[in-house]
Short mmCIF file of C-alpha atoms in Angstrom, two decimals:
data_model
loop_
_atom_site.label_atom_id
_atom_site.label_comp_id
_atom_site.label_asym_id
_atom_site.label_seq_id
_atom_site.Cartn_x
_atom_site.Cartn_y
_atom_site.Cartn_z
CA MET N 215 -0.06 0.12 0.02
CA ARG N 216 1.19 3.32 -0.85
CA THR N 217 1.23 6.26 1.87
CA VAL N 218 0.68 9.71 0.47
CA LEU N 219 0.80 12.83 2.80
CA ILE N 220 -1.21 15.96 1.27
CA PRO N 221 -0.45 19.29 3.25
CA THR N 222 -3.43 21.59 2.62
CA ASP N 223 -4.46 25.36 3.48
CA PHE N 224 -7.75 24.72 1.84
CA SER N 225 -6.46 26.64 -1.14
CA GLU N 226 -7.52 25.68 -4.71
CA ASN N 227 -3.83 24.77 -5.56
CA ALA N 228 -3.70 22.48 -2.38
CA LEU N 229 -6.91 20.70 -3.78
CA GLN N 230 -5.65 20.42 -7.27
CA ALA N 231 -2.42 18.75 -5.73
CA LEU N 232 -4.73 16.21 -4.04
CA THR N 233 -6.44 15.76 -7.19
CA TYR N 234 -3.23 15.09 -9.12
CA ALA N 235 -1.91 12.65 -6.72
CA GLN N 236 -5.29 10.75 -6.84
CA GLU N 237 -4.71 10.46 -10.42
CA ILE N 238 -1.04 9.28 -10.42
CA PHE N 239 -2.07 6.48 -7.67
CA LYS N 240 -5.37 5.76 -9.26
CA CYS N 241 -4.52 2.17 -9.88
CA THR N 242 -2.65 1.72 -6.50
CA ARG N 243 -3.81 0.86 -2.99
CA THR N 244 -3.10 4.21 -1.55
CA VAL N 245 -4.00 5.98 1.94
CA PHE N 246 -4.07 9.72 1.66
CA TYR N 247 -3.41 11.75 4.71
CA LEU N 248 -4.47 15.12 4.66
CA LEU N 249 -2.65 17.31 7.10
CA HIS N 250 -3.19 21.15 7.96
CA ALA N 251 -0.63 22.90 10.57
CA TYR N 252 -2.16 25.89 11.90
CA ASP N 253 0.83 27.03 14.00
CA ASP N 254 1.01 30.45 12.19
CA ASN N 255 -2.46 31.33 12.87
CA LEU N 256 -2.06 30.21 16.27
CA TYR N 257 0.67 32.56 17.27
CA VAL N 258 -0.32 35.74 15.62
CA ASP N 259 -0.80 38.58 18.51
CA SER N 260 0.52 35.90 20.95
CA GLU N 261 2.44 38.55 22.80
CA LYS N 262 -0.72 40.55 23.52
CA SER N 263 -2.70 37.32 24.50
CA THR N 264 -2.99 35.23 27.94
CA PRO N 265 -2.27 31.55 28.12
CA LYS N 266 -6.20 31.27 28.61
CA ASP N 267 -6.77 33.23 25.23
CA ARG N 268 -4.10 31.11 23.39
CA LYS N 269 -5.52 27.72 24.82
CA ARG N 270 -9.25 29.05 23.64
CA LYS N 271 -7.93 30.23 20.28
CA SER N 272 -6.25 26.87 19.69
CA GLN N 273 -9.47 24.89 20.58
CA GLU N 274 -11.15 26.83 18.06
CA LEU N 275 -8.50 26.42 15.27
CA TYR N 276 -8.39 22.62 15.99
CA LYS N 277 -12.20 22.51 15.74
CA ARG N 278 -12.42 24.45 12.60
CA THR N 279 -9.32 22.70 10.81
CA VAL N 280 -11.20 19.06 11.58
CA GLU N 281 -14.14 20.39 9.96
CA SER N 282 -12.50 22.07 7.25
CA LEU N 283 -10.45 18.67 6.55
CA LYS N 284 -13.91 16.74 6.77
CA VAL N 285 -15.19 18.45 3.63
CA VAL N 286 -11.76 18.19 1.86
CA VAL N 287 -12.18 14.51 2.35
CA GLU N 288 -15.80 14.54 1.07
CA ARG N 289 -14.72 16.50 -2.16
CA ALA N 290 -11.81 14.03 -2.87
CA GLU N 291 -13.79 10.74 -2.17
CA GLY N 292 -15.83 11.74 -5.37
CA LEU N 293 -18.67 10.02 -7.15
CA PRO N 294 -17.96 7.38 -7.96
CA PRO N 295 -15.10 6.55 -5.01
CA ASN N 296 -11.99 4.80 -6.02
CA PRO N 297 -12.15 1.59 -3.78
CA LYS N 298 -8.31 1.47 -3.56
CA HIS N 299 -8.09 4.90 -1.85
CA SER N 300 -8.72 5.60 1.68
CA PHE N 301 -8.49 9.02 3.60
CA GLU N 302 -7.35 10.04 7.06
CA THR N 303 -6.91 13.69 8.35
CA ILE N 304 -4.24 15.39 10.45
CA ALA N 305 -4.79 18.70 12.31
CA SER N 306 -1.40 19.97 13.82
CA SER N 307 -0.51 22.90 15.90
CA ASP N 308 3.10 22.63 14.76
CA SER N 309 4.90 24.44 11.95
CA LEU N 310 4.18 23.08 8.61
CA VAL N 311 7.75 21.35 8.33
CA ASP N 312 7.68 20.00 11.88
CA ALA N 313 4.17 18.71 11.18
CA VAL N 314 5.26 17.19 8.00
CA ASN N 315 8.14 15.54 9.22
CA ASP N 316 6.33 14.05 12.05
CA ALA N 317 3.94 12.60 10.05
CA VAL N 318 6.57 11.35 7.50
CA ASN N 319 8.20 9.34 10.13
CA ARG N 320 5.34 8.40 12.33
CA LEU N 321 3.44 6.96 9.00
CA ASN N 322 6.24 5.85 7.01
CA VAL N 323 5.22 8.18 4.44
CA ASP N 324 6.16 7.26 0.50
CA ILE N 325 5.91 10.87 -0.79
CA VAL N 326 4.60 14.12 0.19
CA VAL N 327 2.08 15.84 -2.69
CA MET N 328 1.53 19.71 -2.21
CA GLY N 329 0.62 22.72 -4.35
CA THR N 330 3.61 25.10 -5.02
CA LYS N 331 2.08 27.97 -3.25
CA GLY N 332 -1.05 28.49 -0.96
CA GLY N 333 -3.71 31.20 -1.22
CA THR N 334 -1.67 34.07 0.45
CA SER N 335 1.46 33.44 -1.70
CA ASP N 336 3.22 36.09 -3.83
CA ASN N 337 1.99 35.41 -7.59
CA LYS N 338 5.12 36.45 -9.02
CA THR N 339 6.70 33.14 -8.21
CA ILE N 340 5.23 29.34 -8.69
CA PHE N 341 7.24 28.27 -5.51
CA GLY N 342 5.89 29.87 -2.52
CA SER N 343 7.99 30.04 0.84
CA TYR N 344 6.33 27.04 2.40
CA THR N 345 7.26 24.71 -0.64
CA ILE N 346 10.88 26.04 -0.23
CA GLN N 347 11.09 24.88 3.08
CA VAL N 348 9.66 21.48 2.75
CA PHE N 349 11.80 21.07 -0.39
CA LYS N 350 14.91 21.77 1.88
CA TYR N 351 14.12 19.89 5.09
CA VAL N 352 11.45 17.16 4.81
CA VAL N 353 13.33 13.88 4.57
CA CYS N 354 11.13 12.21 1.91
CA PRO N 355 10.19 12.74 -1.52
CA VAL N 356 8.30 16.12 -2.33
CA LEU N 357 6.04 16.31 -5.52
CA ALA N 358 5.31 19.98 -5.94
CA ILE N 359 2.23 20.66 -8.25
CA PRO N 360 1.92 24.19 -9.86
CA GLY N 361 -1.63 25.92 -10.27
CA LYS N 362 -3.61 25.26 -13.14
CA VAL N 363 -1.73 22.04 -14.08
CA GLU N 364 -3.98 19.32 -15.29
CA PHE N 365 -3.04 15.61 -14.75
CA ARG N 366 -1.41 14.10 -17.64
CA PRO N 367 0.79 10.83 -17.35
CA PRO N 368 4.50 11.44 -16.78
CA LYS N 369 5.57 9.80 -20.07
CA ARG N 370 8.82 12.31 -20.31
CA ILE N 371 10.76 13.11 -17.09
CA LEU N 372 13.57 15.50 -16.95
CA PHE N 373 16.30 14.76 -14.53
CA PRO N 374 18.81 17.42 -14.30
CA THR N 375 22.50 16.10 -12.91
CA ASP N 376 26.19 16.13 -12.79
CA TYR N 377 26.55 13.06 -11.70
CA MET N 378 28.20 13.91 -8.62
CA VAL N 379 25.70 12.61 -6.00
CA PRO N 380 26.24 8.95 -5.03
CA TYR N 381 22.70 7.85 -5.04
CA LYS N 382 20.99 5.42 -3.21
CA ARG N 383 18.28 2.69 -4.24
CA ARG N 384 16.00 3.75 -1.73
CA GLU N 385 15.67 7.52 -3.25
CA LEU N 386 15.22 6.17 -6.53
CA LYS N 387 12.89 3.67 -5.89
CA LEU N 388 9.72 5.85 -6.33
CA LEU N 389 11.12 7.18 -9.41
CA GLY N 390 11.63 3.92 -10.91
CA GLU N 391 8.17 2.71 -9.92
CA LEU N 392 6.55 5.53 -11.33
CA ALA N 393 8.68 5.33 -14.60
CA GLY N 394 7.80 1.60 -14.78
CA GLN N 395 3.92 2.20 -14.29
CA PHE N 396 3.75 4.96 -17.05
CA LYS N 397 6.45 3.37 -19.31
CA SER N 398 8.19 6.75 -19.18
CA GLU N 399 11.18 8.08 -20.64
CA ILE N 400 13.71 9.69 -18.37
CA HIS N 401 15.99 12.28 -19.94
CA PHE N 402 19.05 12.98 -17.69
CA LEU N 403 20.64 16.36 -18.67
CA TYR N 404 24.19 16.56 -17.88
CA LEU N 405 24.93 20.20 -16.65
CA SER N 406 28.68 20.83 -16.99
CA ASP N 407 31.44 22.59 -19.22
CA PHE N 408 33.33 19.29 -19.54
CA ASP N 409 32.24 16.08 -21.55
CA VAL N 410 34.61 13.79 -20.01
CA LEU N 411 33.43 12.07 -16.81
CA SER N 412 35.51 11.22 -13.96
CA ASN N 413 35.38 7.75 -12.38
CA ARG N 414 33.09 8.55 -9.68
CA GLN N 415 30.78 10.02 -12.10
CA VAL N 416 30.93 7.20 -14.43
CA ASP N 417 29.97 4.90 -11.51
CA ASN N 418 27.09 7.13 -10.59
CA LYS N 419 25.91 7.09 -14.01
CA LEU N 420 25.91 3.18 -14.33
CA PHE N 421 24.14 3.18 -11.10
CA LEU N 422 21.18 5.20 -12.15
CA LYS N 423 20.89 2.88 -15.27
CA GLY N 424 21.01 -0.38 -13.41
CA THR N 425 18.41 1.06 -10.89
CA LEU N 426 16.04 2.68 -13.22
CA ASP N 427 16.10 -0.33 -15.42
CA LYS N 428 12.29 -0.04 -15.82
CA ALA N 429 12.40 3.25 -17.75
CA TYR N 430 13.44 4.13 -21.27
CA LEU N 431 16.77 6.41 -20.53
CA PHE N 432 18.22 8.90 -22.38
CA PHE N 433 21.38 10.96 -21.72
CA GLU N 434 22.01 14.63 -23.11
CA THR N 435 24.91 17.18 -22.20
CA SER N 436 24.23 20.84 -21.67
CA LYS N 437 27.07 23.76 -21.05
CA THR N 438 26.21 25.43 -17.58
CA GLN N 439 26.30 29.07 -18.47
CA HIS N 440 23.06 29.24 -16.90
CA LYS N 441 21.34 25.97 -15.35
CA VAL N 442 17.97 27.42 -14.95
CA ASN N 443 17.70 28.21 -18.58
CA ALA N 444 19.27 24.74 -19.99
CA ILE N 445 16.51 23.08 -17.62
CA LEU N 446 13.65 25.10 -19.09
CA GLU N 447 14.84 24.94 -22.78
CA CYS N 448 14.84 21.32 -22.32
CA ILE N 449 11.25 21.49 -20.60
CA ALA N 450 10.06 23.31 -23.67
CA LYS N 451 11.81 21.41 -26.34
CA LYS N 452 11.16 18.09 -25.28
CA GLU N 453 7.69 18.67 -23.82
CA MET N 454 8.61 17.10 -20.49
CA ASP N 455 5.84 16.34 -18.21
CA MET N 456 7.77 16.29 -15.17
CA LEU N 457 11.01 17.44 -13.43
CA THR N 458 13.07 15.86 -10.88
CA MET N 459 16.17 16.56 -8.93
CA VAL N 460 17.86 15.20 -5.80
CA ASN N 461 18.34 17.09 -2.76
CA SER N 462 21.70 16.23 -1.29
CA ARG N 463 24.45 17.54 0.65
CA HIS N 464 27.04 19.37 -1.85
CA SER N 465 24.77 18.59 -4.52
CA PHE N 466 23.95 21.39 -7.49
CA PHE N 467 20.21 21.40 -6.30
CA GLU N 468 20.88 22.36 -2.81
CA ASP N 469 23.11 25.13 -4.11
CA MET N 470 20.25 26.21 -6.17
CA LEU N 471 18.15 25.91 -3.12
CA TYR N 472 20.35 28.69 -1.17
CA ARG N 473 20.82 30.99 -4.22
CA SER N 474 18.35 32.93 -6.27
CA SER N 475 18.37 30.08 -8.87
CA VAL N 476 15.42 28.24 -7.41
CA ASP N 477 13.35 31.20 -7.25
CA GLU N 478 14.09 31.70 -10.94
CA LEU N 479 13.42 28.44 -11.59
CA GLY N 480 10.18 28.77 -9.73
CA MET N 481 8.85 31.83 -11.65
CA LYS N 482 8.88 29.72 -14.88
CA VAL N 483 8.55 26.13 -14.58
CA LYS N 484 5.16 24.94 -14.84
CA ILE N 485 5.29 21.11 -14.87
CA PRO N 486 4.90 18.97 -11.75
CA PHE N 487 8.56 18.86 -9.55
CA LEU N 488 9.77 15.88 -8.01
CA VAL N 489 12.51 16.34 -5.41
CA MET N 490 13.98 13.28 -4.11
CA GLN N 491 15.96 13.31 -0.76
CA ASN N 492 19.14 11.84 -0.29
CA LEU N 493 19.18 13.04 3.60
CA PRO N 494 19.34 11.13 6.67
CA ARG N 495 16.01 9.57 7.49
#
């Protein structure tokens, strides 16, 4: 059984992410955990309130959250319902990242699927601040769904890489299963000024070939004058359905996360973005 966590702020983008997750796991026995973290709302004006006021507000927020989550479940179950899918709800007073990581570890979550921004996010960028935090700190794969994206099978998946990360089978397992299910092509985009690979890079490339053997694999090279442009050009040229990268210590994706590059990418990429985590779990 697949275990999927859906953080929601009850925005349309969050509901769209849930719909996308239901479609991509349509033929898989799946339990969907719908999570709302109301920490930010709880501590607004907390300095001016008494402990009794905060407790009362916490109880009110909890009740409202539970009721709102019930409405989302009713909407998600749909007509006709999918007998392979079941739904659970989580109302948390923690911050979003803490609530998600707690659920990931407690429920052994396979993947987090979320909208790229909530109802209060800046419209100038596709990736909201909460999405970036989840990319950085959550210890399981994260699939971010941009607004107004309709589901289509991920037949062509773009995987930018420098082949420097020593990948693990655990982090590639989900990608391999999705690629096998949809008979996908995975296009590796080597971002480098050098055509010749080191021994370490050769080993990592061979590992990818051996681990993702259920997919059709293609390997390309692009100069690194502008990584974001190279990624966006490949998405447009090849009509990619999904973008995936690995978040790892000292990877170029981690470098992008801590620079403006990820903001630039977040302004323009309009396909689902799967971030796999090469982090301790």
